Short mmCIF file of C-alpha atoms in Angstrom, two decimals:
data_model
loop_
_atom_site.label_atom_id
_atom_site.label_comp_id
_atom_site.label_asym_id
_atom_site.label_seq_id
_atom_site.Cartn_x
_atom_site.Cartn_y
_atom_site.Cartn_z
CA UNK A 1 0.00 0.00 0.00
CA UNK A 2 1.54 3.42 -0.73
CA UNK A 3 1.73 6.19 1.47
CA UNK A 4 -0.41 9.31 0.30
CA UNK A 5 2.55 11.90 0.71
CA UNK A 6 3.85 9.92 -2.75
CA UNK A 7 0.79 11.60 -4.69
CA UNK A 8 0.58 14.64 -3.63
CA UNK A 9 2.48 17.22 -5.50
CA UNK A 10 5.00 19.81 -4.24
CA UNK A 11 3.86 22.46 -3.32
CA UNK A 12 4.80 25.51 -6.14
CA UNK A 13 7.49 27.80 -4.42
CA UNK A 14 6.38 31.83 -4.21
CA UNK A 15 8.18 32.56 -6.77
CA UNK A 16 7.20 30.37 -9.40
CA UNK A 17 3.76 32.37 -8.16
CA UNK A 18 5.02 35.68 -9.11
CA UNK A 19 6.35 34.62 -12.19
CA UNK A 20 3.07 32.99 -13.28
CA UNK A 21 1.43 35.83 -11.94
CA UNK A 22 3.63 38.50 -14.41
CA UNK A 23 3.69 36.40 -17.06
CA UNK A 24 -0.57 36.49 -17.16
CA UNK A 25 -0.40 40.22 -16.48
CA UNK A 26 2.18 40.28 -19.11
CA UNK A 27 -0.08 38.28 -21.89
CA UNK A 28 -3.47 40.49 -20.53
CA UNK A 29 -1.53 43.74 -21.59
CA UNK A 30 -0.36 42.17 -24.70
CA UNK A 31 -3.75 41.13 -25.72
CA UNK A 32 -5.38 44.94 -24.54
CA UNK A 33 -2.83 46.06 -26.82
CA UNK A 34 -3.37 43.86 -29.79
CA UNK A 35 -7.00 44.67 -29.33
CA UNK A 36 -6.22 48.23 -29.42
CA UNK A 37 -4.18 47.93 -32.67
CA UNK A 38 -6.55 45.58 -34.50
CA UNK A 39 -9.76 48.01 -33.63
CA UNK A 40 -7.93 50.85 -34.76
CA UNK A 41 -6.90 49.23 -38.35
CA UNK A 42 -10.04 48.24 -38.81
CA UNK A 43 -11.61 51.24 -37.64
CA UNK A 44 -9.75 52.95 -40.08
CA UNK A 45 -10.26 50.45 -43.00
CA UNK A 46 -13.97 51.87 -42.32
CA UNK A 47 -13.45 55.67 -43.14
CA UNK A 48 -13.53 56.45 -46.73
CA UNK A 49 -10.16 56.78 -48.28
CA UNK A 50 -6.79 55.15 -48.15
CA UNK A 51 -5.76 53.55 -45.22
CA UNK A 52 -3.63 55.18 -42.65
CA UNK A 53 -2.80 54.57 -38.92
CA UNK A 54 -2.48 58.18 -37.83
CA UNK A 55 -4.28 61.41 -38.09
CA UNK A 56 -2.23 64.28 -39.72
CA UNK A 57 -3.07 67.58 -38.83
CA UNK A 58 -3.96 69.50 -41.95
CA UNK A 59 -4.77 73.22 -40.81
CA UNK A 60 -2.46 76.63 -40.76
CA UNK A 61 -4.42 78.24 -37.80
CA UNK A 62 -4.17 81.74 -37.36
CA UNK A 63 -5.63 83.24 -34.23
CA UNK A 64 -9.19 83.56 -34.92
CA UNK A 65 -11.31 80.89 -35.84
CA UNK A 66 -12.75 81.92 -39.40
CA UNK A 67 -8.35 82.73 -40.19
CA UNK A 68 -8.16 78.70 -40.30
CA UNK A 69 -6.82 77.58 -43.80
CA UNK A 70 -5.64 74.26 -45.52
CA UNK A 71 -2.43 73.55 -45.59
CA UNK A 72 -1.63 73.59 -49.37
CA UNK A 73 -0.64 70.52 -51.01
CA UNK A 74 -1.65 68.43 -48.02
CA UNK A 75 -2.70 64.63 -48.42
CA UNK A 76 -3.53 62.68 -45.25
CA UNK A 77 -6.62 61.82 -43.17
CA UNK A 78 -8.15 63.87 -40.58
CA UNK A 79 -11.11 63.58 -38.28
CA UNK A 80 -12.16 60.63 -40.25
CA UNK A 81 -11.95 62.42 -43.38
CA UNK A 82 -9.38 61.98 -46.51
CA UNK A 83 -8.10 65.21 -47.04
CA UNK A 84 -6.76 66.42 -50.53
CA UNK A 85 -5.59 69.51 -51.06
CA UNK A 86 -4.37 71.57 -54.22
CA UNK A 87 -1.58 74.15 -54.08
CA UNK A 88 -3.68 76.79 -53.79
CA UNK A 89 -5.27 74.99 -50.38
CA UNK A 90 -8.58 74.27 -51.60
CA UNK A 91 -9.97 70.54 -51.71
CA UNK A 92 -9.61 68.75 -54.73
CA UNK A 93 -7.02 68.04 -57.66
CA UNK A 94 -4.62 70.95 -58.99
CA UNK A 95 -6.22 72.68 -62.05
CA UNK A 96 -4.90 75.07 -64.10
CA UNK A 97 -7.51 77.72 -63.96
CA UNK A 98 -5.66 79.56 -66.78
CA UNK A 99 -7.63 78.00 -68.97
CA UNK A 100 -10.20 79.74 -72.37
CA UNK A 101 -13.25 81.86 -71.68
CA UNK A 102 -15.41 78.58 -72.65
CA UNK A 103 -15.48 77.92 -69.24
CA UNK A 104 -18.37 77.70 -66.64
CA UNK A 105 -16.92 78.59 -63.35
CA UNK A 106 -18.58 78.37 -59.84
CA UNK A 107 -17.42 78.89 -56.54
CA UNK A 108 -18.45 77.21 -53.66
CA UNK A 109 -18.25 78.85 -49.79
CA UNK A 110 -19.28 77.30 -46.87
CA UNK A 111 -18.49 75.22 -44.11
CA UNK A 112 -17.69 71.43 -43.67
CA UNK A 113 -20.68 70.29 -45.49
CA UNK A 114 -19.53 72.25 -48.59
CA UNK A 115 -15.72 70.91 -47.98
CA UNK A 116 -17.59 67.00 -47.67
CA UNK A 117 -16.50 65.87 -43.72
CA UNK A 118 -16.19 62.19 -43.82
CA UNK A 119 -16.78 61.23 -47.44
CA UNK A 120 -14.23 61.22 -50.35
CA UNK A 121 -13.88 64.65 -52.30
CA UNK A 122 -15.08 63.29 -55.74
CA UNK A 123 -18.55 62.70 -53.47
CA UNK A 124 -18.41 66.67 -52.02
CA UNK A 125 -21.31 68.46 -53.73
CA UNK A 126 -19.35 70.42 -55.28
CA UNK A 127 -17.41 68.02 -57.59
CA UNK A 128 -20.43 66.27 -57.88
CA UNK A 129 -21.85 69.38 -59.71
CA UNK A 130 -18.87 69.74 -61.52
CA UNK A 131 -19.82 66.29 -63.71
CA UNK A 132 -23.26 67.25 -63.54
CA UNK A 133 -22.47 70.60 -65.61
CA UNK A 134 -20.00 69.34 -67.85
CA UNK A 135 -22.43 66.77 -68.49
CA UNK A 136 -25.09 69.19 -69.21
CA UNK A 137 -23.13 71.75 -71.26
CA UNK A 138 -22.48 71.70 -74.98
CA UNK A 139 -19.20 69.54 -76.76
CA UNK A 140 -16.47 72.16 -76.09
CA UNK A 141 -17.21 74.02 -72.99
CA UNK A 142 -16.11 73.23 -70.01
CA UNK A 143 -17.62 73.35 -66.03
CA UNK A 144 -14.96 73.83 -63.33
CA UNK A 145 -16.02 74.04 -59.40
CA UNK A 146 -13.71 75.25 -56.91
CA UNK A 147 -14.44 73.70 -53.43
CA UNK A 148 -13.17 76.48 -51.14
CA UNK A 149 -15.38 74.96 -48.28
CA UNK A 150 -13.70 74.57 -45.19
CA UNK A 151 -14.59 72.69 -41.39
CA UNK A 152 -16.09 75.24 -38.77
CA UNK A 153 -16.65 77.85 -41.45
CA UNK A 154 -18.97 80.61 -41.16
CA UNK A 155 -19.99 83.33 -43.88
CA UNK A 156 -16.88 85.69 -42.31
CA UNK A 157 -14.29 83.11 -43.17
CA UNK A 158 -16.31 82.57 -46.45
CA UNK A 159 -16.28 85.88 -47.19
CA UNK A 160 -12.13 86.05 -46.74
CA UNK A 161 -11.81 82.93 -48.82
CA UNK A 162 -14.11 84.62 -51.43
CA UNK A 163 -11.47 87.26 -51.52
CA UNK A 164 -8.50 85.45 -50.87
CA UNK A 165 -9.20 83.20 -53.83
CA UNK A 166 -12.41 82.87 -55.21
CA UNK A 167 -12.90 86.16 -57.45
CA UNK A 168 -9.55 85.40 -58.55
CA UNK A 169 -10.91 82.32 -60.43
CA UNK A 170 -13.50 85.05 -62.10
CA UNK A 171 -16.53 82.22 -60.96
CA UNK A 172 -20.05 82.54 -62.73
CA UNK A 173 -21.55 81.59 -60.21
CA UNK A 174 -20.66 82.04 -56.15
CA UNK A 175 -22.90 79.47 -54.20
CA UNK A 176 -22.85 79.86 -50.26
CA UNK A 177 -23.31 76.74 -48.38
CA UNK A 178 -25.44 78.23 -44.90
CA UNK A 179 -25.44 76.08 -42.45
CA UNK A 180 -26.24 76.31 -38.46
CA UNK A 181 -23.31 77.56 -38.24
CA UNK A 182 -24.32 80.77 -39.38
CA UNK A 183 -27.38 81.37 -36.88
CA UNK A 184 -26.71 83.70 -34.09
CA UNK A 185 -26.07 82.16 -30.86
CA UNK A 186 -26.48 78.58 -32.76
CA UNK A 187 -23.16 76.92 -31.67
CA UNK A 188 -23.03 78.47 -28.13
CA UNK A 189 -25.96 76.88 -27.40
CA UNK A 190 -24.84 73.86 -28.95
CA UNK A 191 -21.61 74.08 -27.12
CA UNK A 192 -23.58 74.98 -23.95
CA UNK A 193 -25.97 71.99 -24.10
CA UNK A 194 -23.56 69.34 -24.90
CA UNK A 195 -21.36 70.47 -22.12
CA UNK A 196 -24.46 70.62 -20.04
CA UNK A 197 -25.42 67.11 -20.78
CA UNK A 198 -21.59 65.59 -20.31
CA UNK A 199 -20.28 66.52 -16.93
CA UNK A 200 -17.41 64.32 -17.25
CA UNK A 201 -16.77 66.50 -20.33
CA UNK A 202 -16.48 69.06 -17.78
CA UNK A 203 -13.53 67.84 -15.95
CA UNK A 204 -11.82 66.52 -18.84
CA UNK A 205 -9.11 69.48 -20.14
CA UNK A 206 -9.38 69.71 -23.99
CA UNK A 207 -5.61 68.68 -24.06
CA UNK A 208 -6.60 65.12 -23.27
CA UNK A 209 -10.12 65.17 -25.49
CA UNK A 210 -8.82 66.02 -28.68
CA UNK A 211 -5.84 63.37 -28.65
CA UNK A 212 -8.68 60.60 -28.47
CA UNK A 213 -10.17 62.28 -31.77
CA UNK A 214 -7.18 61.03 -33.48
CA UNK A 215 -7.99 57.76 -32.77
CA UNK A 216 -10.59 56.18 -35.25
CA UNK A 217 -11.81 53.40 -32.92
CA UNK A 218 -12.71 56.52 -30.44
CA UNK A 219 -14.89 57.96 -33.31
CA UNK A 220 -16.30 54.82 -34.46
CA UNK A 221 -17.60 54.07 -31.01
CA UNK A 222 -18.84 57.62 -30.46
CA UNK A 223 -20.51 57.37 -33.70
CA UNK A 224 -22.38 54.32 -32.07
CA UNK A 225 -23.22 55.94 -29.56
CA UNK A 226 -24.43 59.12 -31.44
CA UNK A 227 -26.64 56.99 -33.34
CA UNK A 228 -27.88 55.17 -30.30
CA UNK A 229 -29.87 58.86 -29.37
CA UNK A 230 -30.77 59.62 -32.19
CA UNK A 231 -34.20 60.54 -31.01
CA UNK A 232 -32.60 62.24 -28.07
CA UNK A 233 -31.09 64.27 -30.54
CA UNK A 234 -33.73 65.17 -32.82
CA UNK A 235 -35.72 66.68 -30.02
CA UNK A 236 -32.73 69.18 -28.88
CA UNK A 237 -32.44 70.22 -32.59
CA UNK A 238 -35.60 71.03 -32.93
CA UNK A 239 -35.32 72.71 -29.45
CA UNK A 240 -32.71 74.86 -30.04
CA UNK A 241 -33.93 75.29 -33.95
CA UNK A 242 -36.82 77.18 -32.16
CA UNK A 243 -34.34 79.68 -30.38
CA UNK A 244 -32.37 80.30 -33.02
CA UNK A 245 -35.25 81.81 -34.68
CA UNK A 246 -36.49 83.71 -31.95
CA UNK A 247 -33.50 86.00 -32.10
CA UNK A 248 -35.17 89.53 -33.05
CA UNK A 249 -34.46 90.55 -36.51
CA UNK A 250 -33.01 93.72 -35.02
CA UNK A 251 -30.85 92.31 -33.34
CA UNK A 252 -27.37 93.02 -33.29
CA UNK A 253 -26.13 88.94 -34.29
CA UNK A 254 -28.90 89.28 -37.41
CA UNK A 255 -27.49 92.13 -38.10
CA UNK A 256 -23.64 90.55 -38.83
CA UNK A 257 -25.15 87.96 -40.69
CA UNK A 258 -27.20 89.88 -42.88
CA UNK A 259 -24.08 92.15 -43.41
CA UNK A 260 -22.04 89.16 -44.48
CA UNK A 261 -24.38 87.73 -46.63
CA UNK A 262 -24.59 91.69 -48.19
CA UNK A 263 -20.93 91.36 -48.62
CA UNK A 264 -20.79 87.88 -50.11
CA UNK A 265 -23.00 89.00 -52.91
CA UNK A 266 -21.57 92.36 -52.84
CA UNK A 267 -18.14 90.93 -53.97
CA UNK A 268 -19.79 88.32 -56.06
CA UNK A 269 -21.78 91.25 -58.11
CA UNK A 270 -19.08 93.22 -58.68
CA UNK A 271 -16.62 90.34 -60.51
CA UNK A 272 -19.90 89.39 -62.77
CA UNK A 273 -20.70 86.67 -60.57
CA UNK A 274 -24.18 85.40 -59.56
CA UNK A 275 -24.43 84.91 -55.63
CA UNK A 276 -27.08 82.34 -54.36
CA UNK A 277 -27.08 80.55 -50.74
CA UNK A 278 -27.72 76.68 -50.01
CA UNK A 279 -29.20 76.34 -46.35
CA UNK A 280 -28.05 73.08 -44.93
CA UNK A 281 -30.57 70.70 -43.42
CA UNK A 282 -29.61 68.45 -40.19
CA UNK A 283 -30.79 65.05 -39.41
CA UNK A 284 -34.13 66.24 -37.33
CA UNK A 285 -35.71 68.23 -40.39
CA UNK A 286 -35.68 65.23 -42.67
CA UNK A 287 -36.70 62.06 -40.61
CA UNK A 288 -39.57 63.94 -38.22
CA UNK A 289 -42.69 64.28 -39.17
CA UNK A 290 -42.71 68.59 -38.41
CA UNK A 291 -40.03 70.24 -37.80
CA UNK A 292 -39.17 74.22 -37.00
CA UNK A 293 -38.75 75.92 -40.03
CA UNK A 294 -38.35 79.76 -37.92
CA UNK A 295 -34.65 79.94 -39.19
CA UNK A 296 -34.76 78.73 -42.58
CA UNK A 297 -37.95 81.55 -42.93
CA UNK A 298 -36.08 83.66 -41.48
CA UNK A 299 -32.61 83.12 -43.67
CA UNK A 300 -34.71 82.72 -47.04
CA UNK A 301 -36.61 85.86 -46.44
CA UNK A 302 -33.23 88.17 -45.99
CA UNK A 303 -32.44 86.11 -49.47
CA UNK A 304 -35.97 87.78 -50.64
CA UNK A 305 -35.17 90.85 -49.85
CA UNK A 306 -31.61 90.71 -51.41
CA UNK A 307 -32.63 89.24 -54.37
CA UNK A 308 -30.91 85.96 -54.02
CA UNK A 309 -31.53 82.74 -54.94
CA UNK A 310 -32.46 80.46 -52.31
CA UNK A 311 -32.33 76.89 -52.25
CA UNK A 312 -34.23 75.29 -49.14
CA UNK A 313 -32.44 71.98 -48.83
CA UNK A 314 -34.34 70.45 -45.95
CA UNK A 315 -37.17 71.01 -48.56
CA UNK A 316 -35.03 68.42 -51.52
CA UNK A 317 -34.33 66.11 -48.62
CA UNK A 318 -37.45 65.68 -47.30
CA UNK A 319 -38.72 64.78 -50.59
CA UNK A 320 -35.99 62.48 -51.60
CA UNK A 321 -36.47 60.40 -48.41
CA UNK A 322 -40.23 60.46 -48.48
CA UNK A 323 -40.04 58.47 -51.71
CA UNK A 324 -36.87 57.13 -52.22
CA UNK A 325 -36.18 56.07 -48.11
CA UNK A 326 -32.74 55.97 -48.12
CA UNK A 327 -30.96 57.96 -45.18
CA UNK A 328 -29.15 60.90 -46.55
CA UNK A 329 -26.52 61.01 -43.33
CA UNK A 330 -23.26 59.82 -42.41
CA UNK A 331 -24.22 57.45 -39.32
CA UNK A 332 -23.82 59.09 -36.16
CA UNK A 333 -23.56 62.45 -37.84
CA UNK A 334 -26.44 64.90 -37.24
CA UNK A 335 -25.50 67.04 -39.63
CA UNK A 336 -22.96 66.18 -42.69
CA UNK A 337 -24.93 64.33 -45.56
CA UNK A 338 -23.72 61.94 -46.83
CA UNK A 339 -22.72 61.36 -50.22
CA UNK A 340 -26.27 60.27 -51.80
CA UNK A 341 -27.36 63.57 -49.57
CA UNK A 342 -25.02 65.58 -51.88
CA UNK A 343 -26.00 63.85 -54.78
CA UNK A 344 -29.23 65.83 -54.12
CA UNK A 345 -27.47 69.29 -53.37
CA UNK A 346 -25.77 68.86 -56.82
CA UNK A 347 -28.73 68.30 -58.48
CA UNK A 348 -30.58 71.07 -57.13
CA UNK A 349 -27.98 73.60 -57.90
CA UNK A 350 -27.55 71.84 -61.30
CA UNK A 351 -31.89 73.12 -61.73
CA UNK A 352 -30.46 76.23 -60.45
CA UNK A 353 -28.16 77.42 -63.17
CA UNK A 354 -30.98 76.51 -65.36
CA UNK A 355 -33.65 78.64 -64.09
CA UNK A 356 -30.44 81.59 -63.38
CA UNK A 357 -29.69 81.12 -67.57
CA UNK A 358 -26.19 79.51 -66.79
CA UNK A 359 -27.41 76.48 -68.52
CA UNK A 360 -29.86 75.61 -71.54
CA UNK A 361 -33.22 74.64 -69.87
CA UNK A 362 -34.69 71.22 -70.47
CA UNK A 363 -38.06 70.50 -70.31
CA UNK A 364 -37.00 67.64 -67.62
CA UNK A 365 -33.78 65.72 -66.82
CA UNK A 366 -33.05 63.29 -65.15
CA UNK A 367 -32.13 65.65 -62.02
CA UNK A 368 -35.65 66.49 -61.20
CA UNK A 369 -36.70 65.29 -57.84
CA UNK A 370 -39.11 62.05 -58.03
CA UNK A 371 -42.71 63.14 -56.86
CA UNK B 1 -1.92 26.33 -26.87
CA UNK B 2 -2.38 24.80 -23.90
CA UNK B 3 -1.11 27.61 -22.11
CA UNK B 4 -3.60 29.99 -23.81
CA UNK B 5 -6.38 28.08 -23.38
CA UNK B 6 -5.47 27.30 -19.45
CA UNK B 7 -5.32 31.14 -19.09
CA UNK B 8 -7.99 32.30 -21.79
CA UNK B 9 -9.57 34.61 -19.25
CA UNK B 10 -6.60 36.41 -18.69
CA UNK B 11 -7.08 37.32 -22.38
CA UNK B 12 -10.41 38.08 -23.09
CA UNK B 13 -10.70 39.74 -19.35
CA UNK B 14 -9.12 43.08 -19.94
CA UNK B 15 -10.56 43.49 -23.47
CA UNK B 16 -14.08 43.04 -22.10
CA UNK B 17 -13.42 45.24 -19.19
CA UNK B 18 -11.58 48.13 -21.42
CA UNK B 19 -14.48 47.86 -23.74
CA UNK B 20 -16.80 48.43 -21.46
CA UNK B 21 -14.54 51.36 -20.16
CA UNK B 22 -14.59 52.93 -22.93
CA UNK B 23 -18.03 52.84 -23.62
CA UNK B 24 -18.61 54.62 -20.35
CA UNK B 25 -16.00 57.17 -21.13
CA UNK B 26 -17.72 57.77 -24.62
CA UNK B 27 -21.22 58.05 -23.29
CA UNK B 28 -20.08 60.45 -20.40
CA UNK B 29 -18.27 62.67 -22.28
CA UNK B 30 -20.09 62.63 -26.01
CA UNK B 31 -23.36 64.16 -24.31
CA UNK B 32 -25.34 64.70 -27.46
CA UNK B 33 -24.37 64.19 -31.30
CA UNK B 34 -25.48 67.86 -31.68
CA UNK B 35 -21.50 68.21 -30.89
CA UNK B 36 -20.90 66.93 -34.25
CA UNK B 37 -21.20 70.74 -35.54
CA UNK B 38 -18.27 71.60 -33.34
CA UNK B 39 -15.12 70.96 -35.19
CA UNK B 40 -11.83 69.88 -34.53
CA UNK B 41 -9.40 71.91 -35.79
CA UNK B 42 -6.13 70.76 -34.85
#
């Protein structure tokens, strides 16, 4: 009969414990890591454009907001965007605007939805209406569109860039892309709610927040959870779409706006350019039932008075998706279309230049809006 | 392989936990998508 003590094993010294202990903490780390890395190529594999596994900073900031320009000749991707820029720091390929008077130039201003956030720049409205004109003009002319759109823009940095660059291109046509941006006291109380509604946010510094928007795996799982309140989010727009039309029409933030949209068409007038403004839609005044319309009345009756053409694109969208049902936003994005969205801003600009005598009219194309 | 198997949760562990930290860490500091207007400009 054997004794008992023969089976049962040694006891494992301490430090054999320690090292098994560091060598699991050791493979947990690795495999957080690994994790980390995989999400993030993959996460990146998901934004539009070629792949790359950091963010490149692609601004020359000067010290006020509306001075931010593109860095000229800049490739690289950016806030989960490709970024492309010519030589003369405008998005899109180098052209040679040198070119004949058989030419049908147009300008485009605006913000972030002009310059396309987070699709490719052959989807950005305006190239889109670049194939959309040459396709409509006659053998031998050409259309060329200048996208001179940039994030965070307002019509005071539109106006500068008009300056800066646009009448230099002597455009037919300047189009202003409006967006909330341009309402007075719009992104304060944007700013205000969303800090409001975060108070982590709060004791966060910015220095550590904006390193984690380099990181596409961060954005992809905000975007989740963006389009997990989506209804949530709807209801604030339309909260705060009601305030920004309550501002008095004397007041003194109307006031700026109406004198840069004056100026803007000022400018535009005077090189032999025709001026008209594109308002924007966000998510909210396409997929609710009723939605506040006090700011777009408001914007498209200072375009009344000022004679210029006003295109009401929550109006096109809302159309579109009643009959068509396809969602016209980037996921998670409340307000940046996406590129079927500027499918429809290109078409509606492309009916534009017909009714402004830019193009030949047609009795109907195929860029009339389904019924 | 045996090795990884005999210590599996020691792998999968820490990425559950970190996802569900970040998660949190999204949803406490995102408040509302209206942000999205607010841009990031280096």
């Amino acid at each position: 009969m054997s004794s008992s003590s023969d089976s049962t094993p040694a006891p494992a010294s301490p430090a054999a414990g320690r090292t098994s202990l560091r060598v699991r903490l050791l493979l947990s780390l690795s495999s957080v890591l690994a994790f980390v890395l995989l999400g993030e190529c993959v996460a990146r594999v998901r934004e539009p454009g070629p792949f790359s596994l950091v963010d490149t900073n692609p601004y020359l900031t000067g010290e006020k907001s509306h001075e931010v320009r593109h860095r000229p000749g800049f490739e690289g991707r950016w806030d989960s965007t490709w970024y492309r820029i010519n030589g003369r720091g405008m998005r899109g390929p180098d052209i040679d605007w040198s070119l004949g008077d058989e030419e049908l130039r147009v300008v485009c201003l605006g913000d972030s939805c002009t310059f396309g956030k987070g699709v490719l720049e052959e989807a950005s409205w305006p190239r889109q209406l670049e194939r959309l004109l040459q396709e409509a003009l006659p053998e031998g002319q050409r259309a060329r569109v200048a996208n001179l759109g940039i994030n965070g823009g307002d019509a005071t940095s539109a106006h500068e860039l008009l300056r800066e660059q646009g009448l230099a291109l002597r455009p037919d046509l300047v189009v202003y892309g409006a967006n909330v941006n341009d309402f007075p006291n719009a992104v304060e109380a944007v700013n205000q709610k969303v800090f409001n509604e975060a108070p982590l946010k709060r004791l966060i510094p910015q220095g550590i927040l904006d390193p984690l928007n380099r990181s596409a795996l961060y954005r992809w799982a905000r975007s989740l959870y963006y389009q997990s309140r989506r209804a949530q989010d709807w209801a604030a727009a339309e909260a705060l779409a009601a305030s920004m039309g309550e501002a008095p029409a004397e007041s003194p933030a109307w006031a700026r706006q109406r004198a840069r949209v004056e100026a803007i068409q000022r400018d535009a007038l005077a090189a032999g350019a025709r001026c008209a403004i594109v308002l924007f839609p966000y998510e909210s005044q396409i997929y609710l039932d009723s939605y506040d319309t006090s700011a777009i009345e408001r914007l498209a009756a200072l375009c009344a008075e000022l004679e210029i053409p006003f295109i009401d694109l929550a109006e096109v969208f809302r159309e579109h998706f009643r009959s068509a049902g396809e969602d016209l936003f980037i996921p998670g994005d409340r307000y940046h279309p996406n590129a079927g969205g500027y499918t429809l801003v290109a078409r509606a600009l492309l009916r534009l230049a017909r009714t402004e005598g830019l193009l030949e009219a047609e009795e109907s194309s195929a860029e009339d809006p389904p019924r | 392989m045996k090795f990884l198997r005999d210590n599996w949760l020691w792998i999968v562990g820490p990425i559950v936990l970190l996802a569900l930290l970040v998660a949190l860490f999204v949803a406490m500091t995102s408040g509302s998508g209206l942000e999205n207007n607010t841009y990031d400009l280096g």
